[in-house]
XYZ file of C-alpha atoms in Angstrom:
668
model
C -26.818 8.855 -12.866
C -26.528 7.625 -9.291
C -29.428 8.835 -7.122
C -28.206 8.934 -3.502
C -31.610 9.583 -1.949
C -33.228 6.745 -3.874
C -30.393 4.394 -2.962
C -30.736 5.286 0.728
C -34.282 3.907 0.654
C -32.964 0.494 -0.404
C -30.360 0.096 2.339
C -30.885 -3.127 4.317
C -31.089 -3.263 8.093
C -28.186 -5.716 8.199
C -24.506 -5.582 9.138
C -22.084 -4.881 6.351
C -19.492 -2.583 4.786
C -20.133 0.598 2.811
C -17.846 2.288 0.273
C -18.163 6.005 -0.516
C -16.947 7.101 -3.966
C -16.162 10.470 -5.523
C -17.175 11.762 -8.980
C -14.341 9.793 -10.597
C -15.484 6.521 -9.053
C -12.524 6.426 -6.649
C -13.224 4.939 -3.221
C -12.619 7.690 -0.665
C -13.889 5.979 2.498
C -14.647 2.458 3.716
C -16.702 1.895 6.855
C -18.548 -0.900 8.619
C -21.947 -0.877 10.286
C -24.078 -3.047 12.531
C -26.980 -1.687 10.447
C -26.209 -0.310 6.997
C -29.593 1.421 6.926
C -28.910 3.427 10.076
C -25.222 4.162 9.578
C -25.098 5.257 5.930
C -28.151 7.517 6.325
C -26.348 9.493 9.039
C -23.896 10.905 6.472
C -26.671 12.500 4.404
C -28.721 14.078 7.193
C -28.072 17.482 8.751
C -24.455 18.607 8.363
C -24.642 20.119 11.861
C -24.430 16.606 13.292
C -21.180 15.839 11.449
C -17.616 16.704 12.408
C -15.394 18.711 10.030
C -13.775 15.635 8.512
C -17.123 13.986 7.770
C -18.525 17.200 6.256
C -15.516 17.463 3.946
C -15.879 13.814 2.938
C -19.637 14.033 2.296
C -19.074 17.007 -0.015
C -17.074 14.665 -2.279
C -19.438 11.664 -2.213
C -21.083 11.070 -5.599
C -22.204 7.498 -4.992
C -21.854 4.627 -2.565
C -21.853 0.851 -2.588
C -22.410 -1.652 0.188
C -21.715 -5.292 0.926
C -23.857 -7.137 3.459
C -22.393 -9.662 5.905
C -23.871 -12.160 8.311
C -22.300 -10.656 11.429
C -20.623 -7.476 12.592
C -17.420 -9.499 13.041
C -17.437 -10.397 9.347
C -18.017 -6.721 8.542
C -14.978 -5.719 10.593
C -12.742 -8.206 8.772
C -14.058 -7.146 5.354
C -13.647 -3.467 6.237
C -10.016 -4.032 7.156
C -9.305 -5.940 3.936
C -10.911 -3.248 1.783
C -9.039 -0.446 3.553
C -5.734 -2.219 2.923
C -6.659 -2.807 -0.711
C -7.962 0.665 -1.633
C -6.157 2.947 0.883
C -9.044 5.493 0.909
C -8.038 9.086 1.592
C -10.531 9.671 4.452
C -9.687 6.513 6.410
C -7.028 6.448 9.094
C -4.217 4.529 7.401
C -1.212 2.709 8.806
C 1.593 3.960 6.568
C 4.657 1.996 7.635
C 5.290 -1.729 7.630
C 8.015 -2.357 10.184
C 9.185 -5.810 11.107
C 11.117 -5.952 14.368
C 13.548 -8.751 15.227
C 12.883 -11.769 17.410
C 15.284 -14.202 19.029
C 14.649 -17.726 17.810
C 15.646 -21.010 19.448
C 15.467 -23.717 16.786
C 13.804 -26.169 19.158
C 12.920 -28.553 16.311
C 16.636 -29.255 15.731
C 18.355 -32.005 17.739
C 21.015 -29.503 18.815
C 19.128 -26.155 18.796
C 20.735 -22.857 17.814
C 19.983 -19.234 18.764
C 19.245 -16.968 15.817
C 17.957 -13.498 15.033
C 14.903 -13.468 12.755
C 12.204 -11.101 11.564
C 9.848 -13.880 10.495
C 7.866 -15.857 13.058
C 6.824 -19.209 11.591
C 4.895 -22.160 12.953
C 7.955 -24.424 12.706
C 8.303 -25.762 16.236
C 10.865 -23.132 17.222
C 10.589 -20.846 20.243
C 10.458 -17.091 19.654
C 11.212 -14.246 22.062
C 10.450 -10.606 21.355
C 9.921 -8.510 19.382
C 12.823 -6.225 20.283
C 12.972 -2.613 19.113
C 16.750 -2.438 19.661
C 18.497 -4.605 17.039
C 21.868 -4.029 18.683
C 20.570 -5.521 21.937
C 19.391 -8.609 20.060
C 22.853 -9.128 18.585
C 24.425 -8.609 22.004
C 22.112 -11.136 23.643
C 22.773 -13.784 20.993
C 26.553 -13.270 21.092
C 26.575 -13.348 24.889
C 24.554 -16.557 25.200
C 26.423 -18.354 22.429
C 29.788 -17.361 23.928
C 28.917 -18.181 27.541
C 27.339 -21.575 26.815
C 29.498 -22.272 23.718
C 26.499 -23.256 21.653
C 26.453 -24.691 18.161
C 26.434 -21.901 15.559
C 26.590 -23.763 12.239
C 23.495 -24.864 10.337
C 24.636 -28.453 9.809
C 22.372 -31.129 11.270
C 24.285 -34.265 10.232
C 27.989 -34.873 10.527
C 29.574 -37.574 8.389
C 32.655 -39.551 9.367
C 35.764 -37.431 8.999
C 33.808 -34.180 9.287
C 36.168 -31.252 9.724
C 35.212 -28.918 12.611
C 34.632 -25.253 11.830
C 36.594 -22.245 13.062
C 34.308 -21.759 16.087
C 35.412 -25.146 17.403
C 39.068 -24.364 16.710
C 38.917 -21.163 18.777
C 36.884 -22.856 21.544
C 33.652 -20.917 20.902
C 31.760 -24.191 20.386
C 31.947 -27.395 22.419
C 32.210 -29.568 19.328
C 28.803 -31.112 18.748
C 30.175 -32.366 15.430
C 32.901 -34.317 17.271
C 30.571 -35.793 19.885
C 32.259 -33.872 22.698
C 28.993 -33.073 24.469
C 25.975 -35.262 25.184
C 22.528 -34.239 24.041
C 21.337 -34.031 27.660
C 24.152 -31.685 28.647
C 23.565 -29.514 25.612
C 19.839 -29.241 26.341
C 20.628 -28.134 29.910
C 22.468 -25.182 28.388
C 19.479 -24.450 26.136
C 17.208 -24.543 29.204
C 19.408 -21.914 30.860
C 19.243 -19.787 27.711
C 15.450 -20.088 27.669
C 15.248 -19.076 31.323
C 17.311 -15.938 30.640
C 15.166 -14.951 27.655
C 12.061 -15.476 29.792
C 13.391 -12.907 32.235
C 14.931 -15.227 34.841
C 18.410 -13.744 34.652
C 19.707 -14.724 38.103
C 20.869 -18.153 36.909
C 23.065 -16.676 34.170
C 24.457 -13.945 36.444
C 25.284 -16.500 39.165
C 26.881 -18.782 36.569
C 29.106 -15.980 35.242
C 30.063 -14.769 38.711
C 30.967 -18.289 39.792
C 33.170 -18.818 36.721
C 34.823 -15.430 37.215
C 35.663 -16.126 40.867
C 36.929 -19.619 40.065
C 39.262 -18.292 37.378
C 40.528 -15.582 39.724
C 41.214 -18.146 42.463
C 43.261 -20.149 39.941
C 45.161 -16.946 39.016
C 43.760 -17.166 35.464
C 43.146 -13.446 35.318
C 42.627 -13.310 31.545
C 39.702 -15.748 31.788
C 38.381 -13.959 34.872
C 38.419 -10.662 32.969
C 36.467 -12.285 30.095
C 33.768 -13.461 32.529
C 33.723 -10.040 34.145
C 32.966 -8.521 30.727
C 30.250 -11.124 30.125
C 28.710 -10.236 33.480
C 28.746 -6.522 32.635
C 27.132 -7.225 29.252
C 24.424 -9.354 30.864
C 23.711 -6.620 33.424
C 23.444 -4.052 30.640
C 20.974 -6.204 28.696
C 18.907 -6.907 31.802
C 18.789 -3.196 32.601
C 17.271 -2.508 29.180
C 14.441 -4.878 30.027
C 13.001 -3.272 33.158
C 10.806 -5.454 35.339
C 7.406 -3.814 35.430
C 4.956 -6.566 36.430
C 5.162 -8.861 39.394
C 2.556 -11.167 37.869
C 4.487 -11.647 34.608
C 2.670 -12.386 31.377
C 2.609 -10.851 27.894
C 0.940 -7.478 27.391
C 0.945 -4.859 24.640
C 0.302 -1.207 25.473
C -1.071 0.762 22.532
C -1.056 4.566 22.780
C -1.494 7.313 20.216
C 0.723 10.362 20.091
C -0.073 13.391 17.950
C 2.919 15.536 17.164
C 3.066 18.917 15.473
C 2.162 17.556 12.045
C 1.855 13.780 12.228
C -0.138 11.164 14.111
C 1.727 8.199 15.574
C 0.831 5.065 17.458
C 3.391 3.552 19.812
C 3.244 -0.095 20.880
C 5.075 -1.057 24.083
C 5.867 -4.762 24.482
C 5.807 -6.450 27.866
C 7.052 -10.023 27.697
C 7.195 -12.259 30.759
C 6.634 -9.170 32.912
C 9.451 -7.173 31.315
C 9.180 -4.074 29.200
C 11.214 -5.452 26.305
C 10.853 -2.664 23.754
C 8.593 -0.414 21.766
C 7.896 0.420 18.158
C 6.308 3.454 16.550
C 4.074 3.721 13.497
C 3.159 6.749 11.430
C -0.479 7.028 10.422
C -2.198 9.191 7.864
C -5.150 10.810 9.605
C -6.970 14.114 9.759
C -6.855 16.610 12.620
C -10.475 15.755 13.414
C -9.710 12.081 14.186
C -9.731 11.493 17.947
C -6.988 9.565 19.722
C -9.443 6.709 20.307
C -10.384 6.567 16.595
C -6.740 6.452 15.592
C -6.008 3.598 18.010
C -9.112 1.687 16.873
C -8.062 1.922 13.215
C -4.496 0.950 14.105
C -5.496 -2.205 16.012
C -7.369 -3.601 13.009
C -4.556 -2.922 10.536
C -1.678 -3.923 12.816
C -2.704 -7.149 14.511
C -3.955 -8.869 11.362
C -0.282 -9.140 10.317
C 1.125 -10.211 13.697
C 2.024 -13.809 14.459
C 1.987 -13.150 18.212
C -1.044 -11.497 19.800
C -0.846 -11.139 23.606
C -3.634 -12.014 26.006
C -4.013 -8.400 27.078
C -3.786 -5.037 25.309
C -3.861 -1.936 27.502
C -5.411 1.259 26.134
C -5.659 4.799 27.435
C -9.346 5.151 26.515
C -12.165 3.003 25.188
C -13.525 3.307 21.665
C -16.695 2.362 19.795
C -16.878 -1.292 18.648
C -14.260 -2.292 21.202
C -16.096 -5.535 21.980
C -16.216 -6.500 18.300
C -12.513 -5.724 17.864
C -11.741 -7.758 20.977
C -13.720 -10.741 19.624
C -11.940 -10.456 16.266
C -8.490 -10.406 17.913
C -9.491 -13.394 20.059
C -10.377 -15.252 16.878
C -6.992 -14.369 15.358
C -5.154 -15.515 18.485
C -7.210 -18.665 18.973
C -7.988 -17.788 22.593
C -9.381 -14.902 24.634
C -7.838 -11.444 24.131
C -8.768 -8.640 26.495
C -8.759 -4.975 25.438
C -9.232 -2.714 28.408
C -8.409 0.542 30.137
C -6.864 -0.145 33.581
C -8.143 2.045 36.417
C -5.848 1.002 39.270
C -3.111 -1.381 40.340
C 0.169 -2.343 38.716
C -1.258 -2.307 35.177
C -2.441 1.265 35.663
C 1.091 2.096 36.841
C 2.464 0.342 33.754
C 0.173 2.390 31.508
C 1.306 5.604 33.206
C 4.940 4.575 32.713
C 4.290 4.203 28.983
C 2.372 7.492 28.817
C 5.307 9.319 30.363
C 7.413 8.202 27.393
C 4.824 9.204 24.797
C 5.553 12.941 24.814
C 9.251 12.311 24.222
C 8.444 9.783 21.503
C 6.218 12.300 19.696
C 8.947 14.950 19.819
C 11.549 12.526 18.481
C 9.262 11.363 15.687
C 8.412 14.937 14.756
C 12.095 15.784 14.613
C 12.769 12.745 12.469
C 9.912 13.687 10.135
C 11.201 17.262 9.871
C 14.696 16.019 9.056
C 13.283 13.740 6.374
C 11.251 16.575 4.839
C 14.294 18.837 4.830
C 16.272 16.128 3.048
C 13.472 15.642 0.516
C 13.375 19.401 -0.182
C 17.160 19.573 -0.395
C 17.258 16.841 -3.054
C 14.774 18.687 -5.261
C 16.670 21.946 -4.778
C 19.992 20.254 -5.544
C 18.697 18.911 -8.848
C 17.243 22.317 -9.682
C 20.638 23.903 -9.101
C 22.653 21.221 -10.895
C 20.477 20.368 -13.889
C 17.870 23.110 -13.938
C 14.945 20.679 -13.615
C 12.283 21.018 -10.973
C 13.259 24.671 -10.520
C 10.731 27.448 -10.339
C 11.244 28.519 -13.953
C 11.239 24.917 -15.181
C 14.049 25.580 -17.704
C 16.797 23.088 -18.302
C 20.331 24.026 -19.351
C 21.007 24.010 -23.042
C 24.710 23.247 -22.774
C 26.072 21.254 -25.688
C 22.642 19.993 -26.700
C 23.591 20.179 -30.354
C 26.516 17.834 -29.802
C 24.113 15.160 -28.655
C 21.631 15.339 -31.479
C 23.819 13.593 -34.000
C 25.077 10.842 -31.719
C 21.993 8.733 -31.056
C 22.611 5.032 -31.644
C 21.320 3.427 -34.812
C 18.554 1.513 -33.089
C 15.027 0.303 -33.469
C 13.427 3.098 -31.452
C 10.863 3.951 -34.087
C 9.858 0.303 -34.418
C 9.558 -0.042 -30.667
C 7.656 3.162 -30.003
C 5.487 3.182 -33.086
C 6.167 6.901 -33.603
C 9.059 8.801 -35.090
C 10.628 11.375 -32.771
C 9.416 14.954 -33.166
C 11.852 16.932 -35.261
C 11.632 19.953 -32.987
C 12.146 17.951 -29.790
C 15.500 18.579 -28.118
C 17.380 15.307 -27.550
C 19.626 14.463 -24.649
C 17.285 15.072 -21.758
C 16.401 18.751 -22.075
C 12.663 18.332 -21.656
C 11.180 20.361 -18.814
C 10.048 18.658 -15.667
C 6.975 16.493 -15.992
C 3.658 18.096 -15.135
C 2.174 15.556 -12.744
C 0.163 15.572 -9.576
C 2.984 13.672 -7.891
C 3.198 12.365 -4.375
C 2.313 14.834 -1.668
C 3.747 14.860 1.813
C 0.364 15.522 3.376
C 1.847 16.447 6.729
C 3.707 19.347 5.125
C 1.488 19.999 2.121
C 4.439 19.591 -0.235
C 4.898 17.529 -3.360
C 7.782 15.049 -3.115
C 10.446 14.683 -5.790
C 9.928 11.424 -7.728
C 12.581 9.531 -9.702
C 12.347 6.379 -11.815
C 15.600 4.512 -12.501
C 16.169 1.743 -15.051
C 18.811 -0.932 -15.644
C 19.263 -3.946 -17.941
C 20.760 -7.269 -16.851
C 21.693 -10.360 -18.894
C 24.420 -12.942 -19.354
C 25.751 -12.881 -22.893
C 22.369 -11.658 -24.124
C 20.517 -14.595 -22.534
C 17.586 -14.105 -20.125
C 17.740 -10.361 -20.618
C 15.586 -8.358 -18.194
C 14.880 -4.756 -17.290
C 14.207 -3.271 -13.877
C 12.513 -0.079 -12.735
C 12.914 1.285 -9.209
C 11.208 4.371 -7.815
C 12.411 6.858 -5.213
C 9.933 9.318 -3.712
C 11.802 12.034 -1.907
C 14.872 10.425 -0.398
C 13.300 6.996 0.101
C 12.704 4.003 -2.183
C 9.030 3.288 -2.905
C 9.211 -0.478 -3.272
C 5.505 -0.895 -3.981
C 6.178 0.949 -7.267
C 9.083 -1.266 -8.399
C 8.485 -3.086 -11.706
C 10.282 -5.857 -13.638
C 10.333 -6.484 -17.397
C 11.399 -9.562 -19.321
C 12.873 -8.409 -22.655
C 10.752 -9.685 -25.549
C 11.785 -7.953 -28.789
C 15.584 -7.823 -28.550
C 17.927 -10.689 -29.430
C 21.371 -10.827 -27.878
C 23.144 -8.266 -25.724
C 21.841 -4.882 -26.917
C 21.477 -2.530 -23.971
C 20.190 0.408 -26.034
C 17.349 -1.498 -27.699
C 16.514 -3.357 -24.473
C 16.273 -0.069 -22.573
C 14.057 1.345 -25.321
C 11.702 -1.627 -25.050
C 11.399 -1.240 -21.285
C 10.717 2.514 -21.486
C 8.187 1.997 -24.273
C 6.321 -0.683 -22.324
C 6.315 1.468 -19.186
C 4.672 4.448 -20.919
C 2.435 2.264 -23.069
C 0.982 0.893 -19.813
C 0.366 4.507 -18.797
C -1.484 5.157 -22.084
C -3.541 2.002 -21.519
C -4.731 3.335 -18.173
C -2.800 0.908 -15.974
C -3.024 2.365 -12.448
C 0.330 0.795 -11.533
C 2.047 3.122 -14.027
C -0.172 6.201 -13.638
C 2.323 8.367 -11.770
C 4.796 10.253 -13.958
C 8.278 10.882 -12.537
C 10.109 14.209 -12.343
C 13.205 12.536 -13.745
C 14.139 9.283 -15.488
C 17.567 7.892 -14.641
C 19.193 5.173 -16.754
C 22.220 3.132 -15.774
C 24.593 4.237 -18.515
C 26.014 7.176 -20.380
C 25.237 9.379 -23.358
C 24.242 6.536 -25.688
C 21.727 5.168 -23.194
C 20.242 8.623 -22.626
C 19.812 9.260 -26.347
C 18.272 5.829 -26.920
C 15.706 6.431 -24.190
C 14.988 9.992 -25.356
C 14.024 8.680 -28.804
C 11.226 6.647 -27.215
C 10.203 9.288 -24.671
C 9.910 11.994 -27.325
C 8.298 9.619 -29.813
C 5.560 8.899 -27.267
C 5.298 12.642 -26.465
C 6.115 12.105 -22.788
C 7.409 15.276 -21.149
C 9.958 13.872 -18.684
C 13.703 14.665 -18.572
C 16.231 11.817 -18.854
C 19.715 11.572 -17.321
C 22.348 8.846 -17.303
C 24.157 7.528 -14.227
C 27.812 7.101 -15.192
C 30.235 4.877 -13.268
C 34.018 5.042 -13.037
C 36.538 2.257 -13.734
C 35.892 0.830 -10.262
C 32.163 0.578 -10.970
C 31.392 3.412 -8.560
C 29.151 6.398 -9.238
C 31.032 9.124 -11.102
C 28.539 11.597 -12.517
C 25.317 12.379 -14.343
C 24.970 12.794 -18.101
C 22.307 15.358 -18.943
C 21.797 17.885 -21.722
C 24.848 16.580 -23.579
C 27.172 17.272 -20.662
C 28.510 15.184 -17.803
C 28.126 16.644 -14.322
C 30.690 15.594 -11.746
C 29.062 14.670 -8.419
C 31.769 14.160 -5.792
C 31.745 17.848 -4.923
C 27.973 17.593 -4.382
C 27.738 15.003 -1.571
C 23.930 15.025 -1.225
C 23.272 14.153 -4.888
C 26.359 11.929 -5.036
C 25.093 9.656 -2.267
C 21.500 9.845 -3.529
C 22.452 8.800 -7.077
C 24.812 6.157 -5.712
C 22.019 4.630 -3.626
C 19.633 4.629 -6.601
C 22.269 3.124 -8.894
C 23.038 0.304 -6.475
C 19.354 -0.388 -5.842
C 18.317 -0.605 -9.498
C 21.325 -2.800 -10.247
C 20.459 -5.101 -7.340
C 16.822 -5.345 -8.391
C 17.725 -6.105 -12.028
C 20.391 -8.688 -11.285
C 18.235 -10.544 -8.736
C 15.483 -10.925 -11.331
C 17.971 -12.023 -13.989
C 19.624 -14.577 -11.703
C 16.254 -16.050 -10.820
C 15.394 -16.518 -14.494
C 18.859 -17.858 -15.295
C 18.770 -20.389 -12.476
C 15.366 -21.650 -13.576
C 16.658 -21.929 -17.140
C 19.695 -23.919 -16.002
C 17.510 -26.293 -14.016
C 15.175 -26.783 -16.956
C 18.013 -27.392 -19.402
C 19.409 -30.201 -17.240
C 16.247 -32.036 -16.145
C 13.424 -31.178 -18.518
C 14.959 -33.151 -21.383
C 14.854 -36.389 -19.401
C 12.037 -38.741 -20.308
C 9.666 -39.594 -17.417
C 10.806 -36.494 -15.441
C 8.097 -33.876 -15.181
C 7.753 -30.821 -12.998
C 6.804 -32.750 -9.833
C 9.639 -35.265 -10.094
C 12.105 -32.512 -10.955
C 11.071 -30.575 -7.841
C 11.253 -33.729 -5.706
C 14.773 -34.572 -6.946
C 16.046 -31.053 -6.315
C 14.434 -30.908 -2.874
C 15.982 -34.265 -1.923
C 19.501 -33.862 -3.327
C 19.833 -30.080 -3.285
C 21.713 -29.667 -6.582
C 22.142 -31.046 -10.107
C 25.653 -32.282 -9.295
C 24.362 -34.432 -6.438
C 21.621 -35.841 -8.679
C 24.294 -36.780 -11.216
C 26.374 -38.500 -8.533
C 23.452 -40.447 -7.006
C 23.050 -44.157 -7.569
C 20.002 -45.595 -9.314
C 18.753 -46.961 -5.987
C 19.087 -43.538 -4.323
C 17.203 -41.908 -7.188
C 14.408 -44.481 -7.009
C 14.048 -43.836 -3.266
C 13.009 -40.213 -3.767
C 9.255 -39.654 -3.170
C 7.416 -39.762 -6.493
C 10.205 -41.607 -8.305
C 10.276 -45.264 -9.393
C 12.862 -47.631 -10.828
C 12.033 -46.783 -14.447
C 12.305 -43.028 -13.884
C 15.535 -43.495 -11.909
C 17.009 -45.556 -14.759
C 16.123 -42.773 -17.228
C 17.890 -40.155 -15.098
C 20.986 -42.308 -14.659
C 21.130 -43.169 -18.363
C 20.702 -39.513 -19.369
C 23.642 -38.281 -17.314
C 25.781 -41.268 -18.290
C 25.210 -40.466 -21.969
C 26.017 -36.808 -21.284
C 29.295 -37.831 -19.638
C 30.261 -39.953 -22.649
C 29.427 -37.076 -25.023
C 31.581 -34.660 -23.044
C 34.476 -37.106 -22.955
C 34.211 -37.607 -26.705
């Protein structure tokens, strides 16, 4: 048995990370310390010196572990990694993972383009943002591409006889592919675009006004009106990016906002002296966590995933370990980062501007959270009313259950599950709702409705796969998605394939796999009565107490109804469930077919290239990277094949001979 007092005596006076565990061995808190000896002891001294949150946590601590580090900086990094890995209940946790759009100028291309992207890569391109308003990003890109008639296609080389695209035909592009514009002239346009995105908008406004006046003088009123609209659009975009700093520069403002039930952190982005947008993040925290503690935890979890870290981050108040966090962020950025609380001047005014918005942001986020909770509750109530599952009495309808019992497909369920179904078990999905701990909306103290949905995808029985998606409340829980490659079923047999997937899912639960530990309130399968009965054979055989329903589609492959308890329930008159089931059905189908296509494409590539002597995995990858497709490899000359990195004349001759022989076989 773990002896806390004895272990406290052995704590080193060194920096490191400590992990508190409960009686089940689950990590409930991760913290860092400049001295493990001093910090960990504080938890087990007089409770009067602890806040309410710490007292509650200490009451659950059964043991602790620690990891020593060389420096406090290393401890901070390790602490952050362990928090992300274990998600301890008493840590402040960043719950959402938003990625906001940037505007990208593909500066590495000879004729750069302007694109919207959510991924910032070290690829030589220039990035502007992030922007919280996606619509504004689209407006900016359309405006700049239209005004300067920039290249929009992804082509980088244009062969003789290249046919221009539609944008050239309608005069939205100046015809780079036809050589109608010099590289120098094109880059002047890109320089103007860059100036606008950096906040120097006067050049674009003057350019548009000049073109508008010129067209009006020439009595070309249609063109003048077009430039007038461009000018109005530019003014609207500029207005959204208020100038707030005379000195320019990039700054983030990080403020916490506690609403009625939830804690939020809002990040305001100032780029080139302009307030370009903001984004909000929901955090799981206790009422005892101070605003400064919430911000401190947020900084560590947020900036480790950011490609752009500004030179300055403004805060409303200082927090413990601010210097260490500042040094860590400087290391991430590769140059000095300053965290500070401004006391006067334009940056203090900027902070106050952001703080004025915070109250409104908190109210909006609270309202959004309330709406989401109401929708989550409504879904559970709708299923209780329709199917009788999840209701207070827990009883499911018994309609036409007997009609189902004799219709189960003649399948291999017993062989798959290892157990024969219980004779007294009611088939067709009439089991009561699963008794699980479930997912709790901690802000409201309510358990959220949880659904698992399954689908099978294959092409003529080849590369057959299964997919499982999870919805918690009204939202998909993508971290819980799972994929299965069918192992025991030959050919196209949806019933047996579905049985294998369900068996493997609950077998993983029996084996103690944490990734499958959570039982759903309802299992949905993409199919009708036969699919439901096939799955119920396995579910009942494994003594799993979860109801099963089938998602039925109409002739147009759209959601029609739910099969449950031997009956089909029409959904169009129930719009909430209709849209909910439709979203789940589309999502599980998408997830299954994407996995299947990936396997099928790899199989096709292997079948064409792996049989060629002298062509291994590296040469296969090199050929595909160079030519882009099997057809182009087939059409390549022996000299072109030999010129690919990693290839030689002998290997090229083997490839050419292989496809030549194939051609002769096909002709014969």
